[in-house]
Amino acid sequence: MGGTTEGRLLAERLHRDPRFRILLSFAGRTAAVQAPDVPHRVGGFGGVAGLAAFLRARAVDALIDATHPFAARMSEHAVQAARETATPLVRVARPAWVAIAGDRWIDVASFAAAAEALGAAPRKVFLTVGRLEIAAFREAPQHDYLVRAVDPFDPGLPHARVLAARGPFALADELDLLRRAQIDVIVSKNAGTRATYAKLEAARALGLPVVMVQRPVLAPADETTSIDGALAWLAGLHGASLSRRGE
Ligand code: NAP
């Protein structure tokens, strides 16, 4: 299950490895899925029952959850469907970003809390959340929002413009953007990816506060932080199944 850079890179590595047959799954949330050069499918499975049926029908030997850290529903379904079907599951959980000297982060637990943390007085906000997460900010319509998301959409806010762009973003461009738009504060999810880290470096350089939305807490599962970790987990599984068959 992909939707992330790690998911795509991992799928490409596995596709070149004759020990495995892979299928990469996308939710289909973005208008233009960056179609990888590997077998893939697009669209939801239909909840836990749908995913469990899919795993059975395809006789899936291993499930890798390489979705975005904020794709909590999919990760939860993966845990449940894997348990129901006794399918080995590993989650590729990239480490969260950690504040360093010079960062002015305000950690919050939800998008609603992020909207509240912006305060009552109107501010110029750089909002790096998507279409599905914007609703919380309609409770704080007094701010002037510059919203950056992969696809353009109507934010439904009186003072907002959407900048459709896909990372990676470079520090010089982020500095330029923040200065030109005279941004007072940034709102970000703690995604943990390198591709969108430059906005945080730019905030540090300009002394801007960042309202950082913490990750949802997921049900326990085997976890690895890297593509190599997932490959090692799979290699272990493959070796174990060969020795069970006496090969
Ligand atoms: P979500 O709330 O966890 O997922 C909602 C539903 O979308 C799931 O229940 C599932 O539908 C379907 N779905 C999600 N990921 C899927 C996958 N890889 N393959 C097939 N179906 C999937 O997640 P979301 O917030 O909608 O996110 C959707 C996708 O966007 C995820 O793959 C995630 O990795 C990516 N994402 C990217 C970012 C980013 O900033 N780059 C942020 C959030 C999410 P059913 O219940 O019908 O199976």
Short mmCIF file of C-alpha atoms and ligand atoms in Angstrom, two decimals:
data_model
loop_
_atom_site.label_atom_id
_atom_site.label_comp_id
_atom_site.label_asym_id
_atom_site.label_seq_id
_atom_site.Cartn_x
_atom_site.Cartn_y
_atom_site.Cartn_z
CA MET A 1 0.00 0.00 0.00
CA GLY A 2 1.69 3.14 -1.25
CA GLY A 3 1.02 6.82 -1.72
CA THR A 4 4.50 7.84 -0.60
CA THR A 5 7.98 8.10 -2.10
CA GLU A 6 9.07 5.13 0.03
CA GLY A 7 6.19 3.05 -1.33
CA ARG A 8 7.16 3.75 -4.92
CA LEU A 9 10.89 3.17 -4.39
CA LEU A 10 10.26 -0.04 -2.47
CA ALA A 11 7.91 -1.34 -5.16
CA GLU A 12 10.50 -0.59 -7.83
CA ARG A 13 13.19 -2.46 -5.92
CA LEU A 14 10.93 -5.48 -5.35
CA HIS A 15 9.80 -5.53 -8.95
CA ARG A 16 13.42 -6.11 -10.02
CA ASP A 17 13.82 -8.96 -7.51
CA PRO A 18 12.82 -12.36 -8.96
CA ARG A 19 11.84 -13.69 -5.51
CA PHE A 20 8.79 -11.45 -5.38
CA ARG A 21 5.70 -10.60 -7.36
CA ILE A 22 4.43 -7.23 -6.33
CA LEU A 23 1.32 -5.09 -6.63
CA LEU A 24 1.42 -1.45 -5.54
CA SER A 25 -1.85 0.07 -4.35
CA PHE A 26 -2.90 3.73 -4.48
CA ALA A 27 -5.96 5.37 -2.95
CA GLY A 28 -6.36 7.53 -6.05
CA ARG A 29 -6.69 10.74 -4.04
CA THR A 30 -4.51 12.84 -6.31
CA ALA A 31 -5.83 13.68 -9.76
CA ALA A 32 -2.65 12.57 -11.47
CA VAL A 33 -1.22 9.45 -9.85
CA GLN A 34 2.47 9.30 -10.71
CA ALA A 35 2.13 5.90 -12.35
CA PRO A 36 5.12 3.80 -11.43
CA ASP A 37 6.74 1.37 -13.79
CA VAL A 38 5.47 -1.57 -11.71
CA PRO A 39 2.16 -3.44 -11.50
CA HIS A 40 -0.28 -1.24 -9.61
CA ARG A 41 -3.94 -0.69 -8.84
CA VAL A 42 -5.91 2.41 -7.86
CA GLY A 43 -8.86 2.84 -5.44
CA GLY A 44 -10.07 1.80 -2.00
CA PHE A 45 -10.62 -1.85 -1.10
CA GLY A 46 -13.95 -1.32 0.65
CA GLY A 47 -12.99 -1.26 4.32
CA VAL A 48 -11.47 -4.05 6.39
CA ALA A 49 -13.74 -6.70 4.85
CA GLY A 50 -12.82 -5.58 1.34
CA LEU A 51 -9.10 -5.64 2.06
CA ALA A 52 -9.35 -9.05 3.75
CA ALA A 53 -11.23 -10.43 0.73
CA PHE A 54 -8.62 -8.92 -1.59
CA LEU A 55 -5.75 -10.50 0.37
CA ARG A 56 -7.46 -13.89 0.23
CA ALA A 57 -8.46 -13.70 -3.43
CA ARG A 58 -4.93 -12.80 -4.50
CA ALA A 59 -3.32 -15.23 -2.03
CA VAL A 60 -1.14 -12.39 -0.78
CA ASP A 61 1.87 -13.64 1.23
CA ALA A 62 2.93 -10.31 2.70
CA LEU A 63 1.40 -6.88 3.20
CA ILE A 64 3.50 -3.72 3.41
CA ASP A 65 1.90 -0.54 4.69
CA ALA A 66 3.91 2.26 3.10
CA THR A 67 1.10 4.82 3.26
CA HIS A 68 1.54 8.36 4.53
CA PRO A 69 1.82 8.70 8.33
CA PHE A 70 -1.49 10.60 8.28
CA ALA A 71 -3.34 7.88 6.35
CA ALA A 72 -4.56 6.49 9.66
CA ARG A 73 -7.68 4.75 8.39
CA MET A 74 -5.80 2.71 5.81
CA SER A 75 -3.15 1.72 8.35
CA GLU A 76 -5.82 0.66 10.83
CA HIS A 77 -7.59 -1.41 8.18
CA ALA A 78 -4.29 -3.06 7.27
CA VAL A 79 -3.72 -4.17 10.87
CA GLN A 80 -7.22 -5.62 11.15
CA ALA A 81 -7.32 -7.32 7.74
CA ALA A 82 -3.82 -8.76 8.24
CA ARG A 83 -4.90 -10.22 11.57
CA GLU A 84 -8.12 -11.62 10.11
CA THR A 85 -6.32 -13.32 7.23
CA ALA A 86 -3.06 -14.19 9.09
CA THR A 87 -1.11 -12.18 6.50
CA PRO A 88 2.29 -10.95 7.73
CA LEU A 89 2.27 -7.14 7.86
CA VAL A 90 5.03 -4.57 8.18
CA ARG A 91 4.59 -0.80 8.35
CA VAL A 92 7.19 1.50 6.83
CA ALA A 93 7.06 4.36 9.31
CA ARG A 94 9.43 7.13 8.39
CA PRO A 95 10.73 8.96 11.46
CA ALA A 96 8.89 12.12 12.49
CA TRP A 97 10.67 15.49 12.18
CA VAL A 98 12.22 16.69 15.42
CA ALA A 99 12.66 20.39 16.26
CA ILE A 100 16.25 21.63 16.52
CA ALA A 101 17.79 24.85 17.86
CA GLY A 102 16.17 27.85 16.23
CA ASP A 103 12.87 26.12 15.46
CA ARG A 104 9.75 27.76 16.90
CA TRP A 105 7.26 24.90 16.71
CA ILE A 106 3.92 24.75 18.42
CA ASP A 107 2.96 21.05 18.57
CA VAL A 108 -0.75 20.33 18.31
CA ALA A 109 -2.69 17.08 18.21
CA SER A 110 -5.18 17.82 15.43
CA PHE A 111 -6.06 20.14 12.56
CA ALA A 112 -8.78 21.71 14.72
CA ALA A 113 -6.18 22.48 17.38
CA ALA A 114 -3.92 23.92 14.67
CA ALA A 115 -6.67 26.31 13.54
CA GLU A 116 -7.18 27.40 17.16
CA ALA A 117 -3.46 27.89 17.73
CA LEU A 118 -3.42 30.54 14.98
CA GLY A 119 -5.23 32.86 17.42
CA ALA A 120 -8.01 35.40 17.06
CA ALA A 121 -6.10 38.16 15.25
CA PRO A 122 -5.87 37.82 11.46
CA ARG A 123 -2.52 36.46 10.27
CA LYS A 124 -0.95 35.47 6.99
CA VAL A 125 -0.78 31.69 7.13
CA PHE A 126 1.11 29.27 4.90
CA LEU A 127 -1.07 26.20 5.15
CA THR A 128 0.48 23.00 3.82
CA VAL A 129 -2.48 20.68 4.18
CA GLY A 130 -4.66 19.06 1.56
CA ARG A 131 -8.26 19.17 0.46
CA LEU A 132 -9.32 16.59 3.04
CA GLU A 133 -7.84 18.49 5.96
CA ILE A 134 -8.87 22.06 5.15
CA ALA A 135 -12.30 21.87 6.84
CA ALA A 136 -10.89 22.59 10.31
CA PHE A 137 -9.59 25.98 9.13
CA ARG A 138 -13.08 27.14 8.15
CA GLU A 139 -13.49 27.73 11.91
CA ALA A 140 -10.81 30.41 11.59
CA PRO A 141 -11.87 32.37 8.49
CA GLN A 142 -10.26 35.63 9.71
CA HIS A 143 -6.82 34.56 8.49
CA ASP A 144 -5.34 35.07 5.06
CA TYR A 145 -4.32 31.61 3.83
CA LEU A 146 -1.83 30.55 1.22
CA VAL A 147 -2.67 26.86 0.82
CA ARG A 148 -0.24 24.51 -0.88
CA ALA A 149 -1.54 21.12 -2.02
CA VAL A 150 -0.79 18.64 -4.79
CA ASP A 151 -4.02 19.35 -6.69
CA PRO A 152 -5.94 22.63 -6.95
CA PHE A 153 -9.24 22.74 -5.02
CA ASP A 154 -11.74 25.23 -3.62
CA PRO A 155 -10.71 25.79 0.01
CA GLY A 156 -14.10 27.30 0.92
CA LEU A 157 -12.44 30.13 2.86
CA PRO A 158 -13.00 33.87 2.34
CA HIS A 159 -9.30 34.79 2.19
CA ALA A 160 -7.37 31.98 0.62
CA ARG A 161 -5.51 31.08 -2.50
CA VAL A 162 -4.31 27.63 -3.45
CA LEU A 163 -0.90 26.94 -4.84
CA ALA A 164 -0.93 23.53 -6.54
CA ALA A 165 2.54 22.02 -6.37
CA ARG A 166 4.18 18.68 -5.73
CA GLY A 167 7.48 18.44 -3.83
CA PRO A 168 10.39 18.19 -3.48
CA PHE A 169 10.81 21.87 -2.67
CA ALA A 170 14.15 23.70 -2.44
CA LEU A 171 15.15 25.98 0.42
CA ALA A 172 15.79 29.02 -1.81
CA ASP A 173 12.30 28.72 -3.32
CA GLU A 174 10.67 28.29 0.09
CA LEU A 175 12.46 31.36 1.45
CA ASP A 176 11.36 33.33 -1.58
CA LEU A 177 7.75 32.17 -1.24
CA LEU A 178 7.53 32.97 2.47
CA ARG A 179 9.07 36.42 1.98
CA ARG A 180 7.00 37.39 -1.04
CA ALA A 181 3.73 36.29 0.59
CA GLN A 182 4.79 37.97 3.88
CA ILE A 183 3.86 34.86 5.80
CA ASP A 184 3.51 35.18 9.61
CA VAL A 185 3.05 31.51 10.50
CA ILE A 186 3.20 28.07 8.86
CA VAL A 187 0.92 25.09 9.50
CA SER A 188 2.38 21.69 8.70
CA LYS A 189 1.72 18.02 9.35
CA ASN A 190 4.65 16.19 10.86
CA ALA A 191 5.14 14.19 7.66
CA GLY A 192 8.82 13.48 8.25
CA THR A 193 9.77 13.46 4.58
CA ARG A 194 12.85 15.15 3.14
CA ALA A 195 10.83 16.37 0.15
CA THR A 196 8.96 18.97 2.21
CA TYR A 197 11.50 19.72 4.95
CA ALA A 198 12.83 22.90 3.30
CA LYS A 199 9.81 24.94 4.44
CA LEU A 200 10.87 24.21 8.04
CA GLU A 201 14.45 25.26 7.34
CA ALA A 202 13.10 28.43 5.75
CA ALA A 203 10.90 29.08 8.80
CA ARG A 204 13.96 28.64 11.04
CA ALA A 205 16.00 31.06 8.95
CA LEU A 206 13.24 33.68 9.04
CA GLY A 207 12.34 33.10 12.70
CA LEU A 208 8.75 32.13 11.83
CA PRO A 209 6.58 29.97 14.09
CA VAL A 210 5.34 26.61 12.79
CA VAL A 211 2.15 25.02 14.06
CA MET A 212 3.05 21.34 13.75
CA VAL A 213 0.25 18.78 13.66
CA GLN A 214 1.39 15.58 15.36
CA ARG A 215 0.82 12.21 13.76
CA PRO A 216 -2.17 10.07 14.55
CA VAL A 217 -1.40 7.17 16.88
CA LEU A 218 -1.67 3.87 15.01
CA ALA A 219 -2.44 0.37 16.22
CA PRO A 220 0.73 -1.62 17.01
CA ALA A 221 2.32 -3.48 14.08
CA ASP A 222 5.80 -4.59 13.05
CA GLU A 223 7.55 -1.41 11.99
CA THR A 224 10.62 -0.39 10.09
CA THR A 225 11.82 3.11 9.35
CA SER A 226 13.38 2.43 5.97
CA ILE A 227 13.08 0.74 2.61
CA ASP A 228 16.07 -1.45 3.49
CA GLY A 229 14.29 -2.48 6.70
CA ALA A 230 11.23 -3.55 4.72
CA LEU A 231 13.41 -5.49 2.29
CA ALA A 232 15.13 -7.29 5.17
CA TRP A 233 11.73 -8.13 6.71
CA LEU A 234 10.55 -9.57 3.39
CA ALA A 235 13.77 -11.50 2.84
CA GLY A 236 13.31 -13.06 6.30
CA LEU A 237 9.75 -14.01 5.45
CA HIS A 238 10.80 -15.48 2.11
CA GLY A 239 13.57 -17.53 3.72
CA ALA A 240 11.20 -18.84 6.39
CA SER A 241 8.61 -19.93 3.83
CA LEU A 242 11.26 -21.73 1.77
CA SER A 243 12.54 -23.62 4.81
CA ARG A 244 8.94 -24.55 5.75
CA ARG A 245 8.59 -26.09 2.32
CA GLY A 246 11.94 -27.83 2.78
CA GLU A 247 13.54 -26.11 -0.21
P1 NAP B 1 -6.94 7.24 4.84
O1 NAP B 1 -7.91 8.17 5.45
O2 NAP B 1 -6.13 6.43 5.73
O3 NAP B 1 -7.67 6.32 3.80
C1 NAP B 1 -9.01 6.47 3.49
C2 NAP B 1 -9.42 5.36 2.58
O4 NAP B 1 -8.76 5.49 1.33
C3 NAP B 1 -9.02 3.98 3.08
O5 NAP B 1 -9.92 3.49 4.03
C4 NAP B 1 -9.01 3.20 1.78
O6 NAP B 1 -10.33 2.96 1.33
C5 NAP B 1 -8.43 4.21 0.83
N1 NAP B 1 -6.97 4.11 0.74
C6 NAP B 1 -6.02 4.83 1.42
N2 NAP B 1 -4.81 4.48 1.03
C7 NAP B 1 -4.95 3.51 0.10
C8 NAP B 1 -4.04 2.74 -0.68
N3 NAP B 1 -2.71 2.95 -0.59
N4 NAP B 1 -4.56 1.82 -1.53
C9 NAP B 1 -5.90 1.64 -1.64
N5 NAP B 1 -6.80 2.35 -0.93
C10 NAP B 1 -6.34 3.26 -0.08
O7 NAP B 1 -5.96 8.01 3.95
P2 NAP B 1 -6.17 9.31 3.11
O8 NAP B 1 -5.93 10.46 4.01
O9 NAP B 1 -7.44 9.19 2.35
O10 NAP B 1 -4.94 9.13 2.16
C11 NAP B 1 -5.03 8.45 0.94
C12 NAP B 1 -3.63 8.23 0.35
O11 NAP B 1 -2.95 9.44 0.24
C13 NAP B 1 -2.77 7.28 1.17
O12 NAP B 1 -2.28 6.26 0.32
C14 NAP B 1 -1.66 8.12 1.72
O13 NAP B 1 -0.43 7.46 1.75
C15 NAP B 1 -1.67 9.34 0.82
N6 NAP B 1 -1.49 10.55 1.62
C16 NAP B 1 -0.50 11.38 1.24
C17 NAP B 1 -0.32 12.51 1.97
C18 NAP B 1 0.75 13.46 1.58
O14 NAP B 1 0.82 14.54 2.12
N7 NAP B 1 1.60 13.10 0.63
C19 NAP B 1 -1.11 12.82 3.07
C20 NAP B 1 -2.12 11.92 3.42
C21 NAP B 1 -2.29 10.80 2.66
P3 NAP B 1 -11.11 1.61 1.64
O15 NAP B 1 -11.52 1.68 3.06
O16 NAP B 1 -12.23 1.62 0.66
O17 NAP B 1 -10.14 0.47 1.39
#
